[in-house]
Amino acid sequence: MGAVTRLIDDIDVLGSKGLPREDFFAEVSARVRTVIDNDAGCWHTLDPSTRLLTSDAPRELVERGVLTAEAAPAAGELIVRSEYMVEDVNTFAGLATRRVPVGILDHATRGNPESSARYRDVLLPADIPHELRGAFVIRGRVWGAVHLARRAAGGPFQPRDAEILAALTGSIARGIRASLRFDAARRITGADAPGMVVLGPRDEVELITPPAREMLAALRPAGGRYTDETVATPVLALAAFVRSAPDGGKSGGNVVTVPARDGWLTLHASLPGSPEDGRVAVVLERAGGARSATVRLEAFGATAREREVATLLARGLSRAEIAEALVVSPHTVEDHVRNLYEKVGVTSRQELVARVFLDEYLPEVVRQTPLTSRGRFDLA
């Protein structure tokens, strides 16, 4: 394991450089190949709150001849479908919940990969029958994921490969988080008009506004052959989630903040018609400036106690757990939550997190927030 230990240290150093995320992925992928034989990898970021895909980086798949540039957009759409629209094994969200967040396709299907929609639709047509996947999780929060592909000549991935990837997940997660922080610091300033795209039931573009074209372009990965109306992965993922949610995402999860090449974007999805027609409207807008969560909450008029409640909501605590942490009654917590939602102009926990918190600003607020004996709010 000496080589793996050295690689973990190397990735930690790489992550501290604050590279743009696609550059970080390219550097990490080349290093991972020195310990896990693979033909190419496709890297993603995920939203820590909803576990939805927020970006993809298939450049290596194209550069190493696993996919053609023309095929990359369609493959991305099929990956989204296998993640959210059909039952499949080793989904990134599913891996993120495991104690060991990695999985080998051959093992998950018990030697019958044809039972996987992803295998049938994406891997087999591309002649890459062997797949190893990992989710990058620290402190219970997932920041990204990878699909490693191996052609038939290389043979199946082995448990040893999975063990090595599992050992790397924490350092890669730290690097992704750092990359996103630096990307946030490099974001553009100034207000931009929001854009809107309406997707049909098969994710065809029915309507798109000029600002949306520009923002969709900023969400697409480099290296593929995309048209002006190619829908980016985070938009497809959010649309799939809203379609599958029992209430169309009204209770939460229909608003996410995602990284783009030139900044951060907030996506708001809704069903403009009946759930049966499958149409989804997505509003895209530039995320706010780089201010701390404390200042942003104060700007909304939140009191000191409401800021504490907002922080604990962002960490995923229930109303009862918040009441226990703050030593107040559940009814008092409900009053604080109601006031927070009214002041910020949201209706759910997920909307509050998307509008107020980016993870790099959260520690500043948490310093003044009670910790349990288990240290569950420790963000280090």
mmCIF file of C-alpha atoms in Angstrom:
data_model
loop_
_atom_site.group_PDB
_atom_site.id
_atom_site.type_symbol
_atom_site.label_atom_id
_atom_site.label_comp_id
_atom_site.label_asym_id
_atom_site.label_seq_id
_atom_site.Cartn_x
_atom_site.Cartn_y
_atom_site.Cartn_z
ATOM 1 C CA MET A 1 0.000 0.000 0.000
ATOM 2 C CA GLY A 2 3.041 2.283 -0.052
ATOM 3 C CA ALA A 3 2.192 3.524 -3.547
ATOM 4 C CA VAL A 4 -1.390 4.225 -2.509
ATOM 5 C CA THR A 5 -0.282 6.133 0.599
ATOM 6 C CA ARG A 6 2.046 8.262 -1.513
ATOM 7 C CA LEU A 7 -0.761 8.858 -4.006
ATOM 8 C CA ILE A 8 -3.110 10.045 -1.233
ATOM 9 C CA ASP A 9 -0.479 12.581 -0.165
ATOM 10 C CA ASP A 10 0.029 13.602 -3.795
ATOM 11 C CA ILE A 11 -3.715 14.143 -4.304
ATOM 12 C CA ASP A 12 -3.917 16.211 -1.118
ATOM 13 C CA VAL A 13 -1.121 18.453 -2.415
ATOM 14 C CA LEU A 14 -2.821 18.656 -5.812
ATOM 15 C CA GLY A 15 -6.120 19.618 -4.180
ATOM 16 C CA SER A 16 -4.492 22.440 -2.243
ATOM 17 C CA LYS A 17 -3.528 24.144 -5.524
ATOM 18 C CA GLY A 18 -7.139 25.108 -6.240
ATOM 19 C CA LEU A 19 -7.145 23.964 -9.869
ATOM 20 C CA PRO A 20 -10.312 24.390 -11.930
ATOM 21 C CA ARG A 21 -12.293 21.215 -11.438
ATOM 22 C CA GLU A 22 -11.769 19.777 -14.941
ATOM 23 C CA ASP A 23 -8.012 20.315 -14.610
ATOM 24 C CA PHE A 24 -8.098 18.695 -11.169
ATOM 25 C CA PHE A 25 -9.990 15.723 -12.569
ATOM 26 C CA ALA A 26 -7.503 15.336 -15.429
ATOM 27 C CA GLU A 27 -4.536 15.386 -13.040
ATOM 28 C CA VAL A 28 -6.152 12.942 -10.600
ATOM 29 C CA SER A 29 -7.247 10.578 -13.367
ATOM 30 C CA ALA A 30 -3.708 10.219 -14.681
ATOM 31 C CA ARG A 31 -2.466 9.472 -11.159
ATOM 32 C CA VAL A 32 -5.218 6.956 -10.434
ATOM 33 C CA ARG A 33 -4.252 5.046 -13.585
ATOM 34 C CA THR A 34 -0.839 4.337 -12.055
ATOM 35 C CA VAL A 35 -2.475 2.182 -9.358
ATOM 36 C CA ILE A 36 -5.734 1.058 -11.029
ATOM 37 C CA ASP A 37 -5.467 -0.075 -14.644
ATOM 38 C CA ASN A 38 -8.271 1.514 -16.691
ATOM 39 C CA ASP A 39 -8.826 2.839 -20.181
ATOM 40 C CA ALA A 40 -10.464 6.108 -19.174
ATOM 41 C CA GLY A 41 -12.545 7.784 -16.497
ATOM 42 C CA CYS A 42 -15.547 10.087 -16.467
ATOM 43 C CA TRP A 43 -15.621 12.421 -13.472
ATOM 44 C CA HIS A 44 -18.549 14.254 -11.922
ATOM 45 C CA THR A 45 -19.427 16.685 -9.173
ATOM 46 C CA LEU A 46 -22.531 16.063 -7.055
ATOM 47 C CA ASP A 47 -24.618 18.395 -4.944
ATOM 48 C CA PRO A 48 -23.898 17.432 -1.306
ATOM 49 C CA SER A 49 -27.476 18.131 -0.210
ATOM 50 C CA THR A 50 -29.481 16.392 -2.945
ATOM 51 C CA ARG A 51 -26.810 14.037 -4.388
ATOM 52 C CA LEU A 52 -27.798 15.135 -7.875
ATOM 53 C CA LEU A 53 -25.179 15.296 -10.632
ATOM 54 C CA THR A 54 -24.054 18.898 -11.039
ATOM 55 C CA SER A 55 -21.358 18.496 -13.712
ATOM 56 C CA ASP A 56 -19.589 15.891 -15.790
ATOM 57 C CA ALA A 57 -16.131 15.724 -17.333
ATOM 58 C CA PRO A 58 -16.049 13.126 -20.144
ATOM 59 C CA ARG A 59 -13.032 14.686 -21.845
ATOM 60 C CA GLU A 60 -10.791 11.724 -21.063
ATOM 61 C CA LEU A 61 -13.311 9.261 -22.503
ATOM 62 C CA VAL A 62 -13.096 11.170 -25.778
ATOM 63 C CA GLU A 63 -9.338 11.775 -25.753
ATOM 64 C CA ARG A 64 -8.568 8.116 -25.067
ATOM 65 C CA GLY A 65 -10.954 6.841 -27.731
ATOM 66 C CA VAL A 66 -13.578 5.260 -25.490
ATOM 67 C CA LEU A 67 -16.270 7.602 -26.829
ATOM 68 C CA THR A 68 -16.364 9.840 -29.863
ATOM 69 C CA ALA A 69 -16.980 13.530 -29.360
ATOM 70 C CA GLU A 70 -20.251 13.119 -31.252
ATOM 71 C CA ALA A 71 -21.405 10.311 -28.937
ATOM 72 C CA ALA A 72 -20.499 11.995 -25.630
ATOM 73 C CA PRO A 73 -23.664 14.138 -25.227
ATOM 74 C CA ALA A 74 -25.998 11.188 -25.875
ATOM 75 C CA ALA A 75 -24.000 8.999 -23.493
ATOM 76 C CA GLY A 76 -24.333 11.675 -20.824
ATOM 77 C CA GLU A 77 -28.107 11.686 -21.217
ATOM 78 C CA LEU A 78 -28.225 7.887 -20.881
ATOM 79 C CA ILE A 79 -26.112 8.052 -17.722
ATOM 80 C CA VAL A 80 -28.589 10.498 -16.217
ATOM 81 C CA ARG A 81 -31.442 8.140 -17.065
ATOM 82 C CA SER A 82 -29.664 5.224 -15.400
ATOM 83 C CA GLU A 83 -29.108 7.365 -12.305
ATOM 84 C CA TYR A 84 -32.610 8.737 -11.801
ATOM 85 C CA MET A 85 -35.192 7.310 -14.184
ATOM 86 C CA VAL A 86 -34.698 3.528 -14.093
ATOM 87 C CA GLU A 87 -33.600 1.036 -11.466
ATOM 88 C CA ASP A 88 -29.901 0.311 -11.769
ATOM 89 C CA VAL A 89 -26.973 -0.863 -9.672
ATOM 90 C CA ASN A 90 -24.129 1.238 -8.284
ATOM 91 C CA THR A 91 -25.781 4.603 -8.824
ATOM 92 C CA PHE A 92 -23.627 7.437 -7.528
ATOM 93 C CA ALA A 93 -26.279 8.483 -4.991
ATOM 94 C CA GLY A 94 -26.534 4.888 -3.798
ATOM 95 C CA LEU A 95 -22.772 4.479 -3.481
ATOM 96 C CA ALA A 96 -22.614 7.694 -1.453
ATOM 97 C CA THR A 97 -24.680 6.072 1.306
ATOM 98 C CA ARG A 98 -22.442 3.011 1.681
ATOM 99 C CA ARG A 99 -19.773 2.586 4.304
ATOM 100 C CA VAL A 100 -17.385 1.775 1.443
ATOM 101 C CA PRO A 101 -18.586 4.001 -1.430
ATOM 102 C CA VAL A 102 -17.262 1.978 -4.364
ATOM 103 C CA GLY A 103 -18.723 -0.732 -6.555
ATOM 104 C CA ILE A 104 -17.762 -3.074 -9.390
ATOM 105 C CA LEU A 105 -20.487 -3.614 -11.993
ATOM 106 C CA ASP A 106 -19.652 -7.298 -12.524
ATOM 107 C CA HIS A 107 -20.017 -7.956 -8.804
ATOM 108 C CA ALA A 108 -23.150 -5.863 -8.296
ATOM 109 C CA THR A 109 -24.911 -7.774 -11.094
ATOM 110 C CA ARG A 110 -23.538 -11.136 -9.890
ATOM 111 C CA GLY A 111 -21.892 -11.794 -13.226
ATOM 112 C CA ASN A 112 -24.912 -10.724 -15.266
ATOM 113 C CA PRO A 113 -24.080 -7.175 -16.413
ATOM 114 C CA GLU A 114 -26.856 -7.326 -19.042
ATOM 115 C CA SER A 115 -29.292 -6.739 -16.173
ATOM 116 C CA SER A 116 -27.932 -3.178 -15.857
ATOM 117 C CA ALA A 117 -29.548 -0.524 -18.052
ATOM 118 C CA ARG A 118 -26.295 1.433 -18.002
ATOM 119 C CA TYR A 119 -24.409 -1.600 -19.314
ATOM 120 C CA ARG A 120 -26.920 -2.207 -22.104
ATOM 121 C CA ASP A 121 -27.319 1.415 -23.176
ATOM 122 C CA VAL A 122 -23.835 2.900 -22.665
ATOM 123 C CA LEU A 123 -21.073 0.460 -21.824
ATOM 124 C CA LEU A 124 -21.696 -2.428 -24.206
ATOM 125 C CA PRO A 125 -22.226 -0.224 -27.320
ATOM 126 C CA ALA A 126 -18.952 1.541 -26.480
ATOM 127 C CA ASP A 127 -17.143 -1.806 -26.037
ATOM 128 C CA ILE A 128 -16.264 -1.066 -22.406
ATOM 129 C CA PRO A 129 -17.881 -3.976 -20.550
ATOM 130 C CA HIS A 130 -16.047 -3.500 -17.251
ATOM 131 C CA GLU A 131 -16.851 -0.654 -14.873
ATOM 132 C CA LEU A 132 -15.604 0.464 -11.455
ATOM 133 C CA ARG A 133 -17.426 3.342 -9.748
ATOM 134 C CA GLY A 134 -16.718 5.398 -6.670
ATOM 135 C CA ALA A 135 -18.376 8.271 -4.803
ATOM 136 C CA PHE A 136 -16.194 10.816 -3.033
ATOM 137 C CA VAL A 137 -17.577 11.344 0.449
ATOM 138 C CA ILE A 138 -16.258 13.107 3.543
ATOM 139 C CA ARG A 139 -18.187 13.574 6.764
ATOM 140 C CA GLY A 140 -21.270 12.070 5.139
ATOM 141 C CA ARG A 141 -21.331 14.632 2.309
ATOM 142 C CA VAL A 142 -20.715 13.569 -1.271
ATOM 143 C CA TRP A 143 -18.770 15.952 -3.531
ATOM 144 C CA GLY A 144 -18.207 13.928 -6.654
ATOM 145 C CA ALA A 145 -17.992 10.538 -8.295
ATOM 146 C CA VAL A 146 -16.119 8.657 -10.991
ATOM 147 C CA HIS A 147 -16.784 5.953 -13.553
ATOM 148 C CA LEU A 148 -13.659 4.020 -14.537
ATOM 149 C CA ALA A 149 -13.928 2.062 -17.783
ATOM 150 C CA ARG A 150 -11.954 -0.990 -18.860
ATOM 151 C CA ARG A 151 -12.173 -2.709 -22.229
ATOM 152 C CA ALA A 152 -12.612 -6.462 -22.536
ATOM 153 C CA ALA A 153 -8.892 -7.050 -23.152
ATOM 154 C CA GLY A 154 -8.079 -5.664 -19.713
ATOM 155 C CA GLY A 155 -10.315 -8.126 -17.906
ATOM 156 C CA PRO A 156 -12.766 -7.437 -15.080
ATOM 157 C CA PHE A 157 -12.006 -5.118 -12.191
ATOM 158 C CA GLN A 158 -10.977 -7.006 -9.060
ATOM 159 C CA PRO A 159 -11.668 -6.421 -5.347
ATOM 160 C CA ARG A 160 -8.123 -5.086 -5.025
ATOM 161 C CA ASP A 161 -8.991 -2.301 -7.495
ATOM 162 C CA ALA A 162 -12.049 -1.395 -5.432
ATOM 163 C CA GLU A 163 -9.985 -1.354 -2.226
ATOM 164 C CA ILE A 164 -7.503 1.077 -3.764
ATOM 165 C CA LEU A 165 -10.232 3.412 -5.041
ATOM 166 C CA ALA A 166 -11.920 3.296 -1.635
ATOM 167 C CA ALA A 167 -8.659 4.373 0.001
ATOM 168 C CA LEU A 168 -8.493 7.387 -2.334
ATOM 169 C CA THR A 169 -12.076 8.625 -1.963
ATOM 170 C CA GLY A 170 -11.476 10.926 1.005
ATOM 171 C CA SER A 171 -8.499 12.739 -0.517
ATOM 172 C CA ILE A 172 -10.289 13.140 -3.854
ATOM 173 C CA ALA A 173 -13.381 14.490 -2.079
ATOM 174 C CA ARG A 174 -11.232 17.066 -0.278
ATOM 175 C CA GLY A 175 -9.672 18.058 -3.578
ATOM 176 C CA ILE A 176 -13.039 18.487 -5.292
ATOM 177 C CA ARG A 177 -14.322 20.603 -2.417
ATOM 178 C CA ALA A 178 -11.221 22.796 -2.551
ATOM 179 C CA SER A 179 -11.519 23.107 -6.331
ATOM 180 C CA LEU A 180 -15.124 24.266 -6.030
ATOM 181 C CA ARG A 181 -14.133 26.800 -3.388
ATOM 182 C CA PHE A 182 -11.484 28.303 -5.632
ATOM 183 C CA ASP A 183 -13.890 28.228 -8.575
ATOM 184 C CA ALA A 184 -16.346 30.196 -6.444
ATOM 185 C CA ALA A 185 -13.657 32.776 -5.715
ATOM 186 C CA ARG A 186 -12.983 33.113 -9.449
ATOM 187 C CA ARG A 187 -16.633 33.571 -10.348
ATOM 188 C CA ILE A 188 -17.774 36.519 -12.384
ATOM 189 C CA THR A 189 -19.480 39.484 -10.774
ATOM 190 C CA GLY A 190 -22.488 41.505 -11.837
ATOM 191 C CA ALA A 191 -26.159 40.723 -12.201
ATOM 192 C CA ASP A 192 -27.335 38.722 -15.182
ATOM 193 C CA ALA A 193 -30.863 38.161 -16.351
ATOM 194 C CA PRO A 194 -32.189 34.690 -15.555
ATOM 195 C CA GLY A 195 -32.778 32.261 -18.383
ATOM 196 C CA MET A 196 -35.331 29.532 -18.909
ATOM 197 C CA VAL A 197 -35.446 26.268 -20.803
ATOM 198 C CA VAL A 198 -38.519 24.062 -21.176
ATOM 199 C CA LEU A 199 -37.858 20.385 -21.790
ATOM 200 C CA GLY A 200 -40.294 17.982 -23.381
ATOM 201 C CA PRO A 201 -40.959 14.480 -22.022
ATOM 202 C CA ARG A 202 -37.903 13.087 -23.853
ATOM 203 C CA ASP A 203 -35.722 16.022 -22.751
ATOM 204 C CA GLU A 204 -36.071 17.727 -26.121
ATOM 205 C CA VAL A 205 -35.817 21.511 -25.948
ATOM 206 C CA GLU A 206 -39.236 23.087 -26.523
ATOM 207 C CA LEU A 207 -38.296 26.627 -25.516
ATOM 208 C CA ILE A 208 -35.068 28.355 -24.607
ATOM 209 C CA THR A 209 -34.326 32.017 -23.891
ATOM 210 C CA PRO A 210 -31.086 33.737 -24.983
ATOM 211 C CA PRO A 211 -29.648 33.988 -21.429
ATOM 212 C CA ALA A 212 -30.320 30.283 -20.939
ATOM 213 C CA ARG A 213 -28.267 29.429 -24.055
ATOM 214 C CA GLU A 214 -25.241 31.194 -22.568
ATOM 215 C CA MET A 215 -25.625 29.549 -19.168
ATOM 216 C CA LEU A 216 -26.193 26.081 -20.642
ATOM 217 C CA ALA A 217 -22.955 26.504 -22.601
ATOM 218 C CA ALA A 218 -21.134 27.305 -19.341
ATOM 219 C CA LEU A 219 -22.469 24.079 -17.796
ATOM 220 C CA ARG A 220 -21.325 21.756 -20.578
ATOM 221 C CA PRO A 221 -17.986 19.955 -20.225
ATOM 222 C CA ALA A 222 -15.146 20.747 -22.568
ATOM 223 C CA GLY A 223 -14.248 18.403 -25.398
ATOM 224 C CA GLY A 224 -17.635 17.252 -26.704
ATOM 225 C CA ARG A 225 -19.493 18.166 -29.878
ATOM 226 C CA TYR A 226 -22.415 20.092 -28.438
ATOM 227 C CA THR A 227 -25.026 22.228 -30.147
ATOM 228 C CA ASP A 228 -26.412 25.466 -28.718
ATOM 229 C CA GLU A 229 -29.387 23.519 -27.389
ATOM 230 C CA THR A 230 -27.597 20.481 -25.941
ATOM 231 C CA VAL A 231 -28.947 20.181 -22.412
ATOM 232 C CA ALA A 232 -26.219 19.959 -19.765
ATOM 233 C CA THR A 233 -26.077 17.071 -17.300
ATOM 234 C CA PRO A 234 -27.105 19.003 -14.149
ATOM 235 C CA VAL A 235 -30.240 20.262 -15.916
ATOM 236 C CA LEU A 236 -31.109 16.739 -17.074
ATOM 237 C CA ALA A 237 -30.497 15.362 -13.583
ATOM 238 C CA LEU A 238 -32.715 17.989 -11.966
ATOM 239 C CA ALA A 239 -35.445 17.440 -14.555
ATOM 240 C CA ALA A 240 -35.367 13.687 -13.950
ATOM 241 C CA PHE A 241 -35.642 14.243 -10.202
ATOM 242 C CA VAL A 242 -38.612 16.591 -10.502
ATOM 243 C CA ARG A 243 -40.430 14.200 -12.832
ATOM 244 C CA SER A 244 -39.925 11.300 -10.417
ATOM 245 C CA ALA A 245 -40.755 13.171 -7.195
ATOM 246 C CA PRO A 246 -44.289 12.419 -5.939
ATOM 247 C CA ASP A 247 -45.104 16.130 -5.672
ATOM 248 C CA GLY A 248 -42.934 17.354 -8.527
ATOM 249 C CA GLY A 249 -40.212 18.422 -6.102
ATOM 250 C CA LYS A 250 -42.404 20.999 -4.366
ATOM 251 C CA SER A 251 -41.363 19.705 -0.954
ATOM 252 C CA GLY A 252 -37.693 20.200 -1.781
ATOM 253 C CA GLY A 253 -34.847 19.182 -4.046
ATOM 254 C CA ASN A 254 -36.035 21.210 -7.049
ATOM 255 C CA VAL A 255 -33.475 23.983 -6.460
ATOM 256 C CA VAL A 256 -29.731 23.330 -6.679
ATOM 257 C CA THR A 257 -26.622 25.489 -6.975
ATOM 258 C CA VAL A 258 -24.120 24.073 -9.465
ATOM 259 C CA PRO A 259 -20.633 25.006 -10.693
ATOM 260 C CA ALA A 260 -20.244 26.373 -14.205
ATOM 261 C CA ARG A 261 -17.118 27.199 -16.152
ATOM 262 C CA ASP A 262 -17.553 30.912 -15.462
ATOM 263 C CA GLY A 263 -19.093 30.900 -11.997
ATOM 264 C CA TRP A 264 -22.010 29.353 -10.120
ATOM 265 C CA LEU A 265 -25.579 28.903 -11.293
ATOM 266 C CA THR A 266 -28.779 28.251 -9.388
ATOM 267 C CA LEU A 267 -31.320 26.003 -11.135
ATOM 268 C CA HIS A 268 -35.023 26.058 -10.235
ATOM 269 C CA ALA A 269 -37.143 23.288 -11.774
ATOM 270 C CA SER A 270 -40.915 22.902 -11.904
ATOM 271 C CA LEU A 271 -43.630 21.088 -13.854
ATOM 272 C CA PRO A 272 -45.474 23.660 -15.999
ATOM 273 C CA GLY A 273 -48.297 21.242 -16.798
ATOM 274 C CA SER A 274 -49.613 17.991 -15.412
ATOM 275 C CA PRO A 275 -47.060 15.452 -14.143
ATOM 276 C CA GLU A 276 -48.225 13.051 -16.849
ATOM 277 C CA ASP A 277 -47.082 15.201 -19.785
ATOM 278 C CA GLY A 278 -43.438 15.025 -18.641
ATOM 279 C CA ARG A 279 -42.554 18.645 -19.425
ATOM 280 C CA VAL A 280 -40.144 20.452 -17.095
ATOM 281 C CA ALA A 281 -39.328 24.162 -16.917
ATOM 282 C CA VAL A 282 -35.908 25.082 -15.540
ATOM 283 C CA VAL A 283 -34.944 28.640 -14.637
ATOM 284 C CA LEU A 284 -31.190 29.309 -14.614
ATOM 285 C CA GLU A 285 -29.661 32.297 -12.874
ATOM 286 C CA ARG A 286 -26.273 33.417 -11.665
ATOM 287 C CA ALA A 287 -25.648 32.606 -8.009
ATOM 288 C CA GLY A 288 -25.019 35.452 -5.605
ATOM 289 C CA GLY A 289 -21.650 36.979 -4.780
ATOM 290 C CA ALA A 290 -18.987 35.528 -2.513
ATOM 291 C CA ARG A 291 -20.272 36.641 0.869
ATOM 292 C CA SER A 292 -20.267 34.627 4.039
ATOM 293 C CA ALA A 293 -23.418 32.852 5.090
ATOM 294 C CA THR A 294 -23.503 34.952 8.257
ATOM 295 C CA VAL A 295 -23.681 38.197 6.307
ATOM 296 C CA ARG A 296 -26.193 36.773 3.859
ATOM 297 C CA LEU A 297 -28.490 35.623 6.662
ATOM 298 C CA GLU A 298 -28.154 38.981 8.400
ATOM 299 C CA ALA A 299 -29.073 40.701 5.157
ATOM 300 C CA PHE A 300 -32.301 38.705 5.150
ATOM 301 C CA GLY A 301 -33.008 40.011 8.655
ATOM 302 C CA ALA A 302 -32.368 36.707 10.461
ATOM 303 C CA THR A 303 -31.765 36.943 14.184
ATOM 304 C CA ALA A 304 -28.782 35.279 15.892
ATOM 305 C CA ARG A 305 -30.938 32.329 16.984
ATOM 306 C CA GLU A 306 -32.472 32.037 13.499
ATOM 307 C CA ARG A 307 -28.960 31.894 12.040
ATOM 308 C CA GLU A 308 -28.167 29.019 14.388
ATOM 309 C CA VAL A 309 -31.330 27.209 13.312
ATOM 310 C CA ALA A 310 -30.483 27.808 9.635
ATOM 311 C CA THR A 311 -27.041 26.284 10.137
ATOM 312 C CA LEU A 312 -28.466 23.184 11.787
ATOM 313 C CA LEU A 313 -31.070 22.838 9.040
ATOM 314 C CA ALA A 314 -28.253 22.979 6.498
ATOM 315 C CA ARG A 315 -26.484 20.162 8.339
ATOM 316 C CA GLY A 316 -29.522 17.923 7.906
ATOM 317 C CA LEU A 317 -30.895 17.837 11.469
ATOM 318 C CA SER A 318 -34.570 17.180 12.135
ATOM 319 C CA ARG A 319 -36.713 19.655 14.070
ATOM 320 C CA ALA A 320 -36.452 17.439 17.164
ATOM 321 C CA GLU A 321 -32.656 17.244 16.903
ATOM 322 C CA ILE A 322 -32.409 21.016 16.535
ATOM 323 C CA ALA A 323 -34.584 21.479 19.627
ATOM 324 C CA GLU A 324 -32.298 19.137 21.582
ATOM 325 C CA ALA A 325 -29.125 20.872 20.369
ATOM 326 C CA LEU A 326 -30.405 24.361 21.220
ATOM 327 C CA VAL A 327 -32.224 23.274 24.402
ATOM 328 C CA VAL A 328 -35.544 24.734 23.295
ATOM 329 C CA SER A 329 -38.952 23.256 22.585
ATOM 330 C CA PRO A 330 -39.870 21.836 19.158
ATOM 331 C CA HIS A 331 -42.608 24.489 18.929
ATOM 332 C CA THR A 332 -39.970 27.210 19.331
ATOM 333 C CA VAL A 333 -37.893 25.621 16.558
ATOM 334 C CA GLU A 334 -40.946 25.577 14.274
ATOM 335 C CA ASP A 335 -41.458 29.300 14.922
ATOM 336 C CA HIS A 336 -37.830 30.027 14.039
ATOM 337 C CA VAL A 337 -38.036 27.910 10.869
ATOM 338 C CA ARG A 338 -41.266 29.629 9.806
ATOM 339 C CA ASN A 339 -39.684 33.058 10.337
ATOM 340 C CA LEU A 340 -36.562 32.018 8.420
ATOM 341 C CA TYR A 341 -38.543 30.794 5.439
ATOM 342 C CA GLU A 342 -40.577 34.017 5.354
ATOM 343 C CA LYS A 343 -37.511 36.249 5.582
ATOM 344 C CA VAL A 344 -35.480 34.353 2.981
ATOM 345 C CA GLY A 345 -38.482 33.758 0.711
ATOM 346 C CA VAL A 346 -38.324 29.966 0.548
ATOM 347 C CA THR A 347 -40.622 27.101 1.458
ATOM 348 C CA SER A 348 -38.279 24.205 2.225
ATOM 349 C CA ARG A 349 -34.965 23.245 3.775
ATOM 350 C CA GLN A 350 -33.458 22.523 0.356
ATOM 351 C CA GLU A 351 -34.375 25.964 -0.975
ATOM 352 C CA LEU A 352 -32.880 27.589 2.114
ATOM 353 C CA VAL A 353 -29.587 25.739 1.652
ATOM 354 C CA ALA A 354 -29.440 26.520 -2.062
ATOM 355 C CA ARG A 355 -30.136 30.225 -1.535
ATOM 356 C CA VAL A 356 -27.983 30.922 1.499
ATOM 357 C CA PHE A 357 -25.267 28.324 1.958
ATOM 358 C CA LEU A 358 -22.300 27.283 -0.074
ATOM 359 C CA ASP A 359 -20.196 24.846 1.853
ATOM 360 C CA GLU A 360 -17.089 27.015 1.907
ATOM 361 C CA TYR A 361 -18.961 29.649 3.938
ATOM 362 C CA LEU A 362 -20.673 27.289 6.376
ATOM 363 C CA PRO A 363 -17.800 26.902 8.912
ATOM 364 C CA GLU A 364 -17.922 30.623 9.709
ATOM 365 C CA VAL A 365 -21.465 30.208 11.017
ATOM 366 C CA VAL A 366 -20.896 26.845 12.677
ATOM 367 C CA ARG A 367 -18.302 28.290 15.054
ATOM 368 C CA GLN A 368 -21.111 29.799 17.086
ATOM 369 C CA THR A 369 -23.433 26.792 16.741
ATOM 370 C CA PRO A 370 -23.715 24.199 19.554
ATOM 371 C CA LEU A 371 -21.882 20.937 19.022
ATOM 372 C CA THR A 372 -23.121 17.603 20.248
ATOM 373 C CA SER A 373 -20.894 15.243 22.174
ATOM 374 C CA ARG A 374 -20.484 13.260 18.986
ATOM 375 C CA GLY A 375 -19.180 16.302 17.110
ATOM 376 C CA ARG A 376 -21.694 15.814 14.320
ATOM 377 C CA PHE A 377 -21.395 19.445 13.186
ATOM 378 C CA ASP A 378 -17.617 19.369 12.842
ATOM 379 C CA LEU A 379 -16.769 20.396 9.279
ATOM 380 C CA ALA A 380 -13.016 19.853 9.436
#
